[in-house]
Coordinates of C-alpha atoms in Angstrom, one line a residue:
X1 CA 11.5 3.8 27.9
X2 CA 14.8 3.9 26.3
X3 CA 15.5 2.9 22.8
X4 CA 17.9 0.4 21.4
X5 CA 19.9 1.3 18.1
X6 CA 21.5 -0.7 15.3
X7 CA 23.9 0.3 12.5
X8 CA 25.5 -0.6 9.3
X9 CA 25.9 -4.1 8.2
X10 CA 24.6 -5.9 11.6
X11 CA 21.4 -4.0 11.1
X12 CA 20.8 -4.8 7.8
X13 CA 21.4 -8.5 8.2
X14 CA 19.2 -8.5 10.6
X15 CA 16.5 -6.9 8.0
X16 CA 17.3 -9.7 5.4
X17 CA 17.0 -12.6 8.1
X18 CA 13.8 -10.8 9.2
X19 CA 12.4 -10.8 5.4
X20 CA 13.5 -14.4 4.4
X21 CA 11.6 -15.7 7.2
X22 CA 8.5 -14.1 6.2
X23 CA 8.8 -14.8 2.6
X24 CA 9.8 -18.2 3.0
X25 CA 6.8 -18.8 4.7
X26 CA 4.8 -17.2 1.6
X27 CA 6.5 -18.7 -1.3
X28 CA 5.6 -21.9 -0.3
X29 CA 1.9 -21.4 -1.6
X30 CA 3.0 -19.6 -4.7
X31 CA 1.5 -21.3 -8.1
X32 CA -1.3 -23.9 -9.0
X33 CA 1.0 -26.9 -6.9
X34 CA 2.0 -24.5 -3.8
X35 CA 1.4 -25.6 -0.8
X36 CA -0.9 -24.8 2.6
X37 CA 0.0 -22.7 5.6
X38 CA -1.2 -23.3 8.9
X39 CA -2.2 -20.6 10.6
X40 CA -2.9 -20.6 14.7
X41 CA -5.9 -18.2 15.0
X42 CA -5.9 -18.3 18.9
X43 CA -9.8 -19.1 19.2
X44 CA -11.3 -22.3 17.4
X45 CA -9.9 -24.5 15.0
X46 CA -7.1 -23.2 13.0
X47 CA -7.0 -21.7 9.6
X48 CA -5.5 -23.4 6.6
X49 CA -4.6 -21.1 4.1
X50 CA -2.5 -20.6 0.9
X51 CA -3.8 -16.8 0.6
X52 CA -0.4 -15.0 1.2
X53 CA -1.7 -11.5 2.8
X54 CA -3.3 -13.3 5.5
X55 CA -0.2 -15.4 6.1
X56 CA 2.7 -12.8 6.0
X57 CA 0.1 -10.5 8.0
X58 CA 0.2 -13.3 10.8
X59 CA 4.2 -13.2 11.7
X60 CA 5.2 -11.1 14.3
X61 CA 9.3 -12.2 14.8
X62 CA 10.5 -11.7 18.2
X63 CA 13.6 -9.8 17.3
X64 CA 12.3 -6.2 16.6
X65 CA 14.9 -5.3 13.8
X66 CA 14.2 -8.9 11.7
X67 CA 10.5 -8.2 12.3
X68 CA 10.6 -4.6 10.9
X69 CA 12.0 -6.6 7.8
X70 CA 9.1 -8.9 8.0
X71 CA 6.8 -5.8 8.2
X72 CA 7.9 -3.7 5.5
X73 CA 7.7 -6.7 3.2
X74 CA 3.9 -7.7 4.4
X75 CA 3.8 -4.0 3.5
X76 CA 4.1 -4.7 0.0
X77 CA 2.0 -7.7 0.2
X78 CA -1.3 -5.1 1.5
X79 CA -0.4 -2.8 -0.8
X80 CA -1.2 -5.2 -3.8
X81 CA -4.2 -6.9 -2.0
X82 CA -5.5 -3.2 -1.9
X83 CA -4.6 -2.2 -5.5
X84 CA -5.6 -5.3 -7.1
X85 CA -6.7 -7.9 -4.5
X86 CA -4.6 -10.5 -5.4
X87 CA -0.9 -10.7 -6.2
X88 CA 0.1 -10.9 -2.3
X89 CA 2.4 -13.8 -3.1
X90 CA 3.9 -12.7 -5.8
X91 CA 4.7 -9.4 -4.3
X92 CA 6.3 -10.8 -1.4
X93 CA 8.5 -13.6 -3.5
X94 CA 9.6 -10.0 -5.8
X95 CA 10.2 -8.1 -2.6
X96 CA 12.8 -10.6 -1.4
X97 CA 14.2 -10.8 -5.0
X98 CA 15.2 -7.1 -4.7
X99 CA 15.9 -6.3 -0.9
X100 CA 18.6 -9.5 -0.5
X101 CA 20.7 -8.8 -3.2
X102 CA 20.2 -5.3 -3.0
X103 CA 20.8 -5.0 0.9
X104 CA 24.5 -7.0 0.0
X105 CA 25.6 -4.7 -2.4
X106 CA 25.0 -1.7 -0.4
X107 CA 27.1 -3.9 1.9
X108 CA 30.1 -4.1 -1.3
X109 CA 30.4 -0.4 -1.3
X110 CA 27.2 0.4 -3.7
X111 CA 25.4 3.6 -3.5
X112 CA 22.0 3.0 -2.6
X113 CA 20.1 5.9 -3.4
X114 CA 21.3 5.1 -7.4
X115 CA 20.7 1.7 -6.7
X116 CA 17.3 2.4 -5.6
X117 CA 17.4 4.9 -8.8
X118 CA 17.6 1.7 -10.9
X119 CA 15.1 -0.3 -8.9
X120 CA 12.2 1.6 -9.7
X121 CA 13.4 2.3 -13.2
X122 CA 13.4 -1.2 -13.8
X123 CA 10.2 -1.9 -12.5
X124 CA 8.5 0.6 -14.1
X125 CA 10.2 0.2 -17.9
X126 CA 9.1 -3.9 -16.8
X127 CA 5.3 -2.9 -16.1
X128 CA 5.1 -0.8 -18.9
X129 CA 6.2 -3.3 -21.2
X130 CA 3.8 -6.1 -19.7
X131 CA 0.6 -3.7 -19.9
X132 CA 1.6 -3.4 -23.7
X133 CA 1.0 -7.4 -23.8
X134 CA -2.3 -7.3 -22.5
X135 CA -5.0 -9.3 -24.2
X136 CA -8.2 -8.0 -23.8
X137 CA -11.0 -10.5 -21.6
X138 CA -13.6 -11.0 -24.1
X139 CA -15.4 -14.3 -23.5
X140 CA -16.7 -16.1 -19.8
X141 CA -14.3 -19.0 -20.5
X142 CA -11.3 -16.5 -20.3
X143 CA -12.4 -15.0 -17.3
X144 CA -13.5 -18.3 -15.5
X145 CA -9.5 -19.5 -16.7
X146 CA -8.4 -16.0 -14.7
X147 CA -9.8 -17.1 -11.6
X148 CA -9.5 -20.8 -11.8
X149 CA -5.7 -19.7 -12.1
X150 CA -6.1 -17.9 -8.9
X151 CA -8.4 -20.0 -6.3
X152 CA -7.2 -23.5 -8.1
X153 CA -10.8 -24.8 -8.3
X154 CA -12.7 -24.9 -12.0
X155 CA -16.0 -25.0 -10.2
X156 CA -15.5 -22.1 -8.0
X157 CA -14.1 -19.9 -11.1
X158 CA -17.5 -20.8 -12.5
X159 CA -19.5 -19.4 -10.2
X160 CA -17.0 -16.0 -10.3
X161 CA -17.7 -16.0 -13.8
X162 CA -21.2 -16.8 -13.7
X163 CA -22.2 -14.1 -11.0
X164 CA -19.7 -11.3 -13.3
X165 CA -21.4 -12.0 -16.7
X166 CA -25.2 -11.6 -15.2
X167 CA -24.0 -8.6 -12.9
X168 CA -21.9 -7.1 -15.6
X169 CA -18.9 -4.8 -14.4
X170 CA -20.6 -2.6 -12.9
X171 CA -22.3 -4.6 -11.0
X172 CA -21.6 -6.3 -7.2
X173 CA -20.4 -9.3 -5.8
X174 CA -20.3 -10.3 -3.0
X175 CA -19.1 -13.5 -0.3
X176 CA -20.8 -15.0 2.5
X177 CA -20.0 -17.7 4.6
X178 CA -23.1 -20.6 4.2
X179 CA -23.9 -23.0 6.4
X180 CA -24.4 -25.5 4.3
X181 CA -21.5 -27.7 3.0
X182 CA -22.4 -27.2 -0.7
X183 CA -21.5 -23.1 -2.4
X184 CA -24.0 -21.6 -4.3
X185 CA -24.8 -18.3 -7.0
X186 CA -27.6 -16.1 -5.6
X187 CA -28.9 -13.5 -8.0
X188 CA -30.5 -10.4 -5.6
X189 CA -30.3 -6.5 -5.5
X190 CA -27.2 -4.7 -3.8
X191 CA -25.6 -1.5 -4.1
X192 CA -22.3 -0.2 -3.6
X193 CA -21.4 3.0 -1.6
X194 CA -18.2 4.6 -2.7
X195 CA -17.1 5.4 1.2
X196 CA -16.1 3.2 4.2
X197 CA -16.6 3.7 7.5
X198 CA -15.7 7.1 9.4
X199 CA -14.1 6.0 12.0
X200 CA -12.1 2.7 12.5
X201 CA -14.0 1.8 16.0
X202 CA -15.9 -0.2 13.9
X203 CA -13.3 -2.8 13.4
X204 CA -11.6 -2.9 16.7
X205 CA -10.7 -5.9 18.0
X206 CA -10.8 -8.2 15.5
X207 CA -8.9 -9.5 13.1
X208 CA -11.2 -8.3 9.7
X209 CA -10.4 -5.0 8.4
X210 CA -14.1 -4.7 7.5
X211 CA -17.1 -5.3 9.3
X212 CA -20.0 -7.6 8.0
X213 CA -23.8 -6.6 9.5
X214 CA -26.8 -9.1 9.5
X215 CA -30.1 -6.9 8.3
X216 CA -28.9 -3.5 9.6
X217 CA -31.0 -0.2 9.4
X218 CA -30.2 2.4 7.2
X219 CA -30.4 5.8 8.3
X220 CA -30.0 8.8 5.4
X221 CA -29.1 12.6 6.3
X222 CA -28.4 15.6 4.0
X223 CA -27.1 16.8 7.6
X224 CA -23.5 16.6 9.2
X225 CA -24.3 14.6 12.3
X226 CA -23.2 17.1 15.5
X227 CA -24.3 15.6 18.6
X228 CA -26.2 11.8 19.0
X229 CA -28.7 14.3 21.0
X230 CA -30.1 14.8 17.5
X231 CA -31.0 11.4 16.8
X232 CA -31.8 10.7 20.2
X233 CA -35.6 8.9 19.3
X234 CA -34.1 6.4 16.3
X235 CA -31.4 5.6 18.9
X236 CA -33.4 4.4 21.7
X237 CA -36.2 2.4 19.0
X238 CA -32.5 0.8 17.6
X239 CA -31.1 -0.3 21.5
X240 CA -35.0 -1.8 22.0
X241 CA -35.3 -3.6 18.7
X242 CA -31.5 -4.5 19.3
X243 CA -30.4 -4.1 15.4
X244 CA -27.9 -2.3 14.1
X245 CA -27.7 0.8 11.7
X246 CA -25.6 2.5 9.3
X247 CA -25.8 5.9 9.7
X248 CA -24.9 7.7 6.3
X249 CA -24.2 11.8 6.4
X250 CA -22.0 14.2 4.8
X251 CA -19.9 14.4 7.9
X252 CA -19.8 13.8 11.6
X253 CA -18.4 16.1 14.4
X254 CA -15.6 14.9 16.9
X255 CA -18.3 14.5 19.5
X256 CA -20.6 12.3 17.7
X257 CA -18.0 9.7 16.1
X258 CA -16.5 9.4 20.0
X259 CA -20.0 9.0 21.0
X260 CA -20.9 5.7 18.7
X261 CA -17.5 4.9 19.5
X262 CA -18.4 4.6 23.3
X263 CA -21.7 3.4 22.4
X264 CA -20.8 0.6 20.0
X265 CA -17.5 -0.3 22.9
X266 CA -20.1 -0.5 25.9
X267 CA -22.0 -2.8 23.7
X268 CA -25.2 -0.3 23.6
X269 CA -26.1 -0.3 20.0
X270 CA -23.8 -0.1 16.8
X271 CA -24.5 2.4 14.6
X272 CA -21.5 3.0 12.1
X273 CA -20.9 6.1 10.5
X274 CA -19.9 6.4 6.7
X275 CA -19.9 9.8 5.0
X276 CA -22.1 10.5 2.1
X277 CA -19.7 10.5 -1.2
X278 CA -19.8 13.5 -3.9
X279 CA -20.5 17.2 -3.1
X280 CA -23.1 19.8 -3.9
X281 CA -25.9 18.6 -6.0
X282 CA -24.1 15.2 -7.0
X283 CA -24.2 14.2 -3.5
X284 CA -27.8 15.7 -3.5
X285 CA -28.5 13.3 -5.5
X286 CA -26.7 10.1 -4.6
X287 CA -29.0 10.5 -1.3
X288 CA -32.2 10.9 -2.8
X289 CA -31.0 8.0 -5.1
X290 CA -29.8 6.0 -2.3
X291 CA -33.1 6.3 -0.3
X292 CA -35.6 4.9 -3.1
X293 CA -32.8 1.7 -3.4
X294 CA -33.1 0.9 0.8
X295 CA -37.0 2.6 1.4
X296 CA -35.3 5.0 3.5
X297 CA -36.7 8.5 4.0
X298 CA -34.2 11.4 3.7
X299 CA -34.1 12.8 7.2
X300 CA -33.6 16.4 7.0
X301 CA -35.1 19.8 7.6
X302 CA -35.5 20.5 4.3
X303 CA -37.0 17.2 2.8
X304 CA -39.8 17.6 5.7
X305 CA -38.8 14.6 8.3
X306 CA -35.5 16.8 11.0
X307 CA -33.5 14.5 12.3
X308 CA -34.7 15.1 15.7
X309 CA -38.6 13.7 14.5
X310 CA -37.2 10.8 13.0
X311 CA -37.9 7.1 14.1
X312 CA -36.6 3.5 13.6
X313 CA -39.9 3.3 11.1
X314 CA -38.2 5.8 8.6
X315 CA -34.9 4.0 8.0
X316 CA -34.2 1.4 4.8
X317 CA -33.7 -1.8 5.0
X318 CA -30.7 -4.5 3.3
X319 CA -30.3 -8.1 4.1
X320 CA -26.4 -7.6 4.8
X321 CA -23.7 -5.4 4.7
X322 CA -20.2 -5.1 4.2
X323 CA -18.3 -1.8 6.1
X324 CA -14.9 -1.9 4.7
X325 CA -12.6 1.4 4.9
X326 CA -13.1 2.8 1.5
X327 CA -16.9 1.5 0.4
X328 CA -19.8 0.2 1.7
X329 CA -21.7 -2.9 0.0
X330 CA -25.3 -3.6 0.8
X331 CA -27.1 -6.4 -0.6
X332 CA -30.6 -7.7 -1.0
X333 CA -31.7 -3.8 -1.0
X334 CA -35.7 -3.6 -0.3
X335 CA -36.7 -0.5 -1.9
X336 CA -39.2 1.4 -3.5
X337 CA -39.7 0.0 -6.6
X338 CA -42.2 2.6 -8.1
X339 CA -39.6 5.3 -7.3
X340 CA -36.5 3.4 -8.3
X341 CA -38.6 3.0 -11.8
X342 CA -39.0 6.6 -11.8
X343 CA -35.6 7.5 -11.0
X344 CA -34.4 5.2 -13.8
X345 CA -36.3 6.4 -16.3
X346 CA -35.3 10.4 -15.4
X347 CA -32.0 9.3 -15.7
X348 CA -32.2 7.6 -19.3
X349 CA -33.9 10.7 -19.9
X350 CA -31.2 12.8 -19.1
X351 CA -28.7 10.5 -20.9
X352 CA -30.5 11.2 -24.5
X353 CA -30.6 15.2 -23.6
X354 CA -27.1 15.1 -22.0
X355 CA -24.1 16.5 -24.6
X356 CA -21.0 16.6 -22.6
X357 CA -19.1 13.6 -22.4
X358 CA -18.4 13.2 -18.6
X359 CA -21.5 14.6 -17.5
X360 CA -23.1 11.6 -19.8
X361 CA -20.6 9.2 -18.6
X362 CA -21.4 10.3 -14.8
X363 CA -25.3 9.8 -15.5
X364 CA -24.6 6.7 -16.7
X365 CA -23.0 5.3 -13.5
X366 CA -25.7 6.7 -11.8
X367 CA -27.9 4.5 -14.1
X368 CA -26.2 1.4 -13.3
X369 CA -26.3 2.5 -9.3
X370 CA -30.0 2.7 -9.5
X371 CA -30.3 -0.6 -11.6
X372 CA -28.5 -2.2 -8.5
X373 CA -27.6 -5.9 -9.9
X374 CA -25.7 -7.8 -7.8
X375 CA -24.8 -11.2 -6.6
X376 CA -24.0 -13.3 -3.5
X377 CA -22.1 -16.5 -3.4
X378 CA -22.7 -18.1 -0.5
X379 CA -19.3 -20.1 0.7
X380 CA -20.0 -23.4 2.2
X381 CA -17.9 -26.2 3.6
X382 CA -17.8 -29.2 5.4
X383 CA -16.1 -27.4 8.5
X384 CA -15.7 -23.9 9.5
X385 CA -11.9 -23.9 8.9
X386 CA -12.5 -25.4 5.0
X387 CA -15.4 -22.5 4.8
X388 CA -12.9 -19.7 6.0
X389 CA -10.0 -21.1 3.5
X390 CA -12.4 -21.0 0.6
X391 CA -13.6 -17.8 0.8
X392 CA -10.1 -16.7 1.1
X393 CA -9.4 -18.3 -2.1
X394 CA -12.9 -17.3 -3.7
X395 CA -11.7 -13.2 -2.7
X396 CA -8.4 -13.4 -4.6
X397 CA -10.0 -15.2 -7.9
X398 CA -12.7 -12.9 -7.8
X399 CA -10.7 -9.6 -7.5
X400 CA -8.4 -11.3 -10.0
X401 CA -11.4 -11.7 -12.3
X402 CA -12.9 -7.8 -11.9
X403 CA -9.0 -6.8 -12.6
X404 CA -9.1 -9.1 -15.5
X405 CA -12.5 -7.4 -17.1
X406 CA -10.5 -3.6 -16.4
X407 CA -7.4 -4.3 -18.2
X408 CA -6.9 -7.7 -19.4
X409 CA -4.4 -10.4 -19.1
X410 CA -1.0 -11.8 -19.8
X411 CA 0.8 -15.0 -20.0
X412 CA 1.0 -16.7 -16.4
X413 CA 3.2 -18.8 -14.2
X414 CA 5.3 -16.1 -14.0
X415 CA 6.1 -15.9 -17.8
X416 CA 5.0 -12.3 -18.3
X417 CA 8.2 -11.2 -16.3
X418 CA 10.6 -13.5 -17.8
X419 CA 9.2 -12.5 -21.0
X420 CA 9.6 -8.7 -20.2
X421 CA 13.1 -9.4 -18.5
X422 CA 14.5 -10.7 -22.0
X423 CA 12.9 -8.0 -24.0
X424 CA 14.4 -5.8 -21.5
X425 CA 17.8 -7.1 -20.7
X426 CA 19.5 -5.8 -24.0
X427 CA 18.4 -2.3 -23.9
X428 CA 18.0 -1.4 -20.2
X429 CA 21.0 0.1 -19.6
X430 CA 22.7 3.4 -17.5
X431 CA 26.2 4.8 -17.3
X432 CA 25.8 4.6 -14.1
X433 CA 27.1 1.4 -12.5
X434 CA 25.3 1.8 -9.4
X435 CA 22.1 2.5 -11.0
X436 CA 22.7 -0.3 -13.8
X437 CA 23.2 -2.6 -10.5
X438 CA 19.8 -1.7 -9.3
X439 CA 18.2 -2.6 -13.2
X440 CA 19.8 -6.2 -13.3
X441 CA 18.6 -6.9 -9.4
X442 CA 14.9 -5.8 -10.9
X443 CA 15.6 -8.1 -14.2
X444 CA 17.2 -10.8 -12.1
X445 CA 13.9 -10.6 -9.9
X446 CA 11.5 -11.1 -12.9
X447 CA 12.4 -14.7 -12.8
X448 CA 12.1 -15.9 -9.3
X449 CA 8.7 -16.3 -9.3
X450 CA 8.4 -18.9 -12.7
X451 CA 11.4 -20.4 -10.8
X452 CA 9.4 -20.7 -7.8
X453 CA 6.3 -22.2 -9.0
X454 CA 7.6 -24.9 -11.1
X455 CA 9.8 -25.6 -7.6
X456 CA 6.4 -25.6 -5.7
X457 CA 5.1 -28.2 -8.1
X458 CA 7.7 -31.1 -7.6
X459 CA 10.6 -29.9 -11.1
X460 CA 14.0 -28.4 -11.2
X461 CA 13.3 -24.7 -10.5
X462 CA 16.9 -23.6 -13.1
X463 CA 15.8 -26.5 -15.7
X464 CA 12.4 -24.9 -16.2
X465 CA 13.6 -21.5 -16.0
X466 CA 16.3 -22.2 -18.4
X467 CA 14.2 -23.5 -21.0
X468 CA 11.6 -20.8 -20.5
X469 CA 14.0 -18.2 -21.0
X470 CA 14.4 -19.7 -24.9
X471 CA 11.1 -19.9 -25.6
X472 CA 8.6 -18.4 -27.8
X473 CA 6.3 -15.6 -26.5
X474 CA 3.3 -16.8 -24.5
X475 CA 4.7 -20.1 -24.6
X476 CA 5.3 -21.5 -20.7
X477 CA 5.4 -24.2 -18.6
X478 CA 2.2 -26.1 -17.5
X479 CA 3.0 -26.5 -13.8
X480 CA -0.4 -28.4 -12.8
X481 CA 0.4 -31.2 -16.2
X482 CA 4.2 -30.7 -16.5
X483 CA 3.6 -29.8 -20.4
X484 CA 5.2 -26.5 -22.0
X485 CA 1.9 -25.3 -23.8
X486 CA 0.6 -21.8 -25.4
X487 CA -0.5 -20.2 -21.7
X488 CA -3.3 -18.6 -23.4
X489 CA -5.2 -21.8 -25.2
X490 CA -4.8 -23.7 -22.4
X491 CA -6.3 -20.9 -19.9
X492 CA -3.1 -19.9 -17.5
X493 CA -3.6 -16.4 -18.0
X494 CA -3.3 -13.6 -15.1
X495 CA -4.5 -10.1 -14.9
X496 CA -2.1 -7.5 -15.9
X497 CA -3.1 -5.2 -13.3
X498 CA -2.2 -7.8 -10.7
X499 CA 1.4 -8.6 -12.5
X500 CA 2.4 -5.0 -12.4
X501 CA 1.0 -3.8 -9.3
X502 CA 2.9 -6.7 -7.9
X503 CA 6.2 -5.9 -9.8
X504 CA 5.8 -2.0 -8.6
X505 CA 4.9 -2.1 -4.9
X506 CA 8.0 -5.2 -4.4
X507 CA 10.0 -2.6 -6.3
X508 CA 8.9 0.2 -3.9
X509 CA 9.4 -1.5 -0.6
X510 CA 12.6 -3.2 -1.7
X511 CA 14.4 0.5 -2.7
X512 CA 12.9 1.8 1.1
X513 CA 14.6 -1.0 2.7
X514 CA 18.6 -0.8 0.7
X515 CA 18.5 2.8 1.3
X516 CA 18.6 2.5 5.2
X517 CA 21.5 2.8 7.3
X518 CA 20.0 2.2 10.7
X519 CA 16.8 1.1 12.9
X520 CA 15.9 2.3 16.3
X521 CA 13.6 0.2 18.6
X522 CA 11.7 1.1 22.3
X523 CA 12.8 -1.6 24.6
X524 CA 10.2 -3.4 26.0
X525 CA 8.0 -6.4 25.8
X526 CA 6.7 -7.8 21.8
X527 CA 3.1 -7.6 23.4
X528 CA 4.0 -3.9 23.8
X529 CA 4.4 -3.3 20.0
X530 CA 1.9 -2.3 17.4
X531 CA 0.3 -5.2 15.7
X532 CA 0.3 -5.1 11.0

């Protein structure tokens, strides 16, 4: 296969072309008034969505050098959903901000790598100042106005704040589709494993990066898993009773994950593998812990019950589960509650003996593991495509929420980076003119998005921005009543880990993309490439 190369200015045209598509896509949805995007899901009814992830993660261009563009900036847009899990939108409208103007004056004879210098210096000197704003969440009503800021629905932020209040932050949350039209809060037991699945079979063919199980089987090991020979008897009771486990062990040989692999592929059983978290006696524990919260039996020489003897009978139990690549969430755990009782209360024990700091602090998460409060909200709609756009929306408001709790919030609409670019503007400076460029693209940036969103809403993008750039501190424009208020009485507030994890990966991506000089392509057909 031979490859096809591009150079210079034509290539990097074709990058901007490639990134303007996608993000013009996004922006569209950005703000309280942004609007829908319909997505074609090639099975069933299409999806309606304004979540901006799932949109720029949907456009594949048919010109390979526009749609490594497109991909580098979706790039940016993950990396925020992963950090802070919201955001996306905001990352991609920054991302464009910085690559366009800086992709034309590497064009003009500037010096990228200086330019790219002053990108991140920007960004960084602009997150810092907006984390010093933060206003820590202290009430429900500010963290119910968090996420009605992010999913656009007061009732729906209810139920976020509702399920984070009784579950405190420790605690689990979780989404499920319902099939009922109304969406409900259910209180119930669940526990969070701090490691995803081993291997990404699991997720194969479709279009979730995690993988949600109806009642699966657990299955607990203090053993690394080296052949399925050794389970041989709990896999043939699992094929019969046609469930599905997860199989949790500190590690798993080659043989064995290409074994479940084959297994799960061939339609068999599924049994997915996720590796026990911690080391020594911590992970010692966090099994024995683990087994009291499902009623599983540890299943290892040592504890009395080798792998070899053990049957479906001595595997836990949860209601659902959620395999996702760095955790594991299990909900409506049916343990043993005599032993959970009596782990708890050697814990506390511990606590009130226990003198150094972190090994307090680690008992005390173990605590709260064991206590196991969590929550479900069950998403329902009228229609399967309504169902599937709401619990899009109900992910980013609740992840928006949780960052909220962590590190607390900042003016929104976008005002927090106008705010920080006119703090900034007067004493962000370099000798440097290449490296100054790069600052000013970064404080020129920090306004497109309260540009975009009053846009979105029906107003004069420059008008708004114009006045906002003269007004007092926390003091923005109301894009839902078309009122300049105090953000923070009226409730448009956003988390500050989303603002600057936003600002930072845009800033990231955007100084990857001015610094290249050429792109190199395999010829061939678009179904040929890799997919996001």
């Amino acid at each position: 296969m031979s490859s096809e190369v591009r150079f210079g200015r034509s290539f990097r045209e074709l990058l901007i072309e490639g990134v303007n598509v996608l993000a013009d896509a996004v922006k569209v949805t950005l703000g309280p008034c942004g609007r829908n995007v319909v997505l074609d899901t090639g099975r069933g009814s299409p999806l309606v969505t304004n979540d901006g992830v799932t949109i720029a993660s949907r456009i594949h261009l048919a010109d390979p050098f526009q749609d490594m563009g497109a991909r580098l900036v979706c790039e940016a847009a993950s990396r925020t959903n992963d950090l802070a899990g919201d955001g996306t939108t905001t990352a991609t409208v920054l991302s464009q901000a910085m690559i366009e103007p800086g992709l034309k004056a590497a064009d003009h004879g500037g010096n990228p790598v200086l330019m790219k210098d002053g990108i991140l210096q920007g960004a960084k000197a602009a997150a810092d100042w907006i984390r010093k704003q933060a206003k820590p969440v202290t009430t429900r009503k500010e963290l119910e106005n968090v996420a009605a800021v992010s999913c656009g629905d007061r009732q729906l932020a209810g139920l976020i704040a509702e399920a984070l209040e009784k579950t405190g932050p420790e605690g689990l949350v979780t989404l499920k589709e319902a099939v009922q039209a109304k969406t409900w809060l259910e209180l119930t037991q669940g526990i969070e494993i701090p490691e995803g699945y081993a291997s990404p079979f699991v997720i194969q063919g479709q279009d979730s990066p995690c993988l949600i199980m109806e009642a699966p089987r657990i299955m607990i090991t203090s053993e690394k898993l080296d052949s399925l020979q050794d389970i041989l008897g709990v896999l043939e009771e699992l094929r019969e009773s046609e469930a599905a486990m997860i199989l949790v062990a500190p590690d798993f040989s080659e043989e064995a994950l290409g074994a479940l692999a084959l297994n799960h592929a061939r339609g068999i059983f599924t049994a997915v593998p996720v590796k026990a978290p911690f080391f020594g006696r911590l992970q010692s524990d966090y099994l024995q812990d683990l087994c009291v919260l499902t009623g599983a039996k540890l299943c290892s020489l040592s504890a009395g019950l080798p792998l070899q003897q053990a049957r479906l009978c001595d595997l836990g139990t949860a209601g659902s589960a959620r395999v996702e690549q760095d955790r594991t969430i299990l909900t409506e755990t049916r343990g043993d509650e005599q032993g959970i009782n009596l782990r708890k209360q050697q814990t506390e024990e511990q606590i009130r003996s226990e003198a150094d700091p972190l090994e307090k602090s680690r008992l005390q998460k173990r605590l709260s593991f064991l206590t196991g409060k969590a929550a479900v909200i069950h998403c329902g709609a009228l229609t399967g495509s309504l169902r599937k756009e709401q619990k899009l929306r109900l992910e980013d408001a609740l992840n928006a929420a949780k960052c909220a709790m962590q590190e607390g919030i900042v003016a929104g609409g976008g005002t927090a980076y106008v705010e920080a670019a006119r703090a900034l503007k007067p004493t962000l400076q370099d000798p440097d003119p290449d490296r100054r460029r790069g600052m000013e693209i970064v404080l020129n940036a920090l306004l497109v998005p309260a540009r975009q969103i009053a846009r979105n809403a029906g107003y004069d993008g420059d008008s708004i921005l114009t006045r906002l750039c003269q007004s007092p501190q926390g003091t923005g424009f109301n894009a839902v009543a078309g009122t300049w208020d105090n953000l923070f009485s009226c409730g448009i507030t956003d988390p500050v880990q989303v603002t600057c994890s936003a600002l930072l990966n845009a800033a990231e991506i955007a100084s990857l993309l001015i610094t290249t000089e050429a792109g190199i392509v395999q010829t061939g057909n678009l179904a040929d490439r890799e997919p996001y």
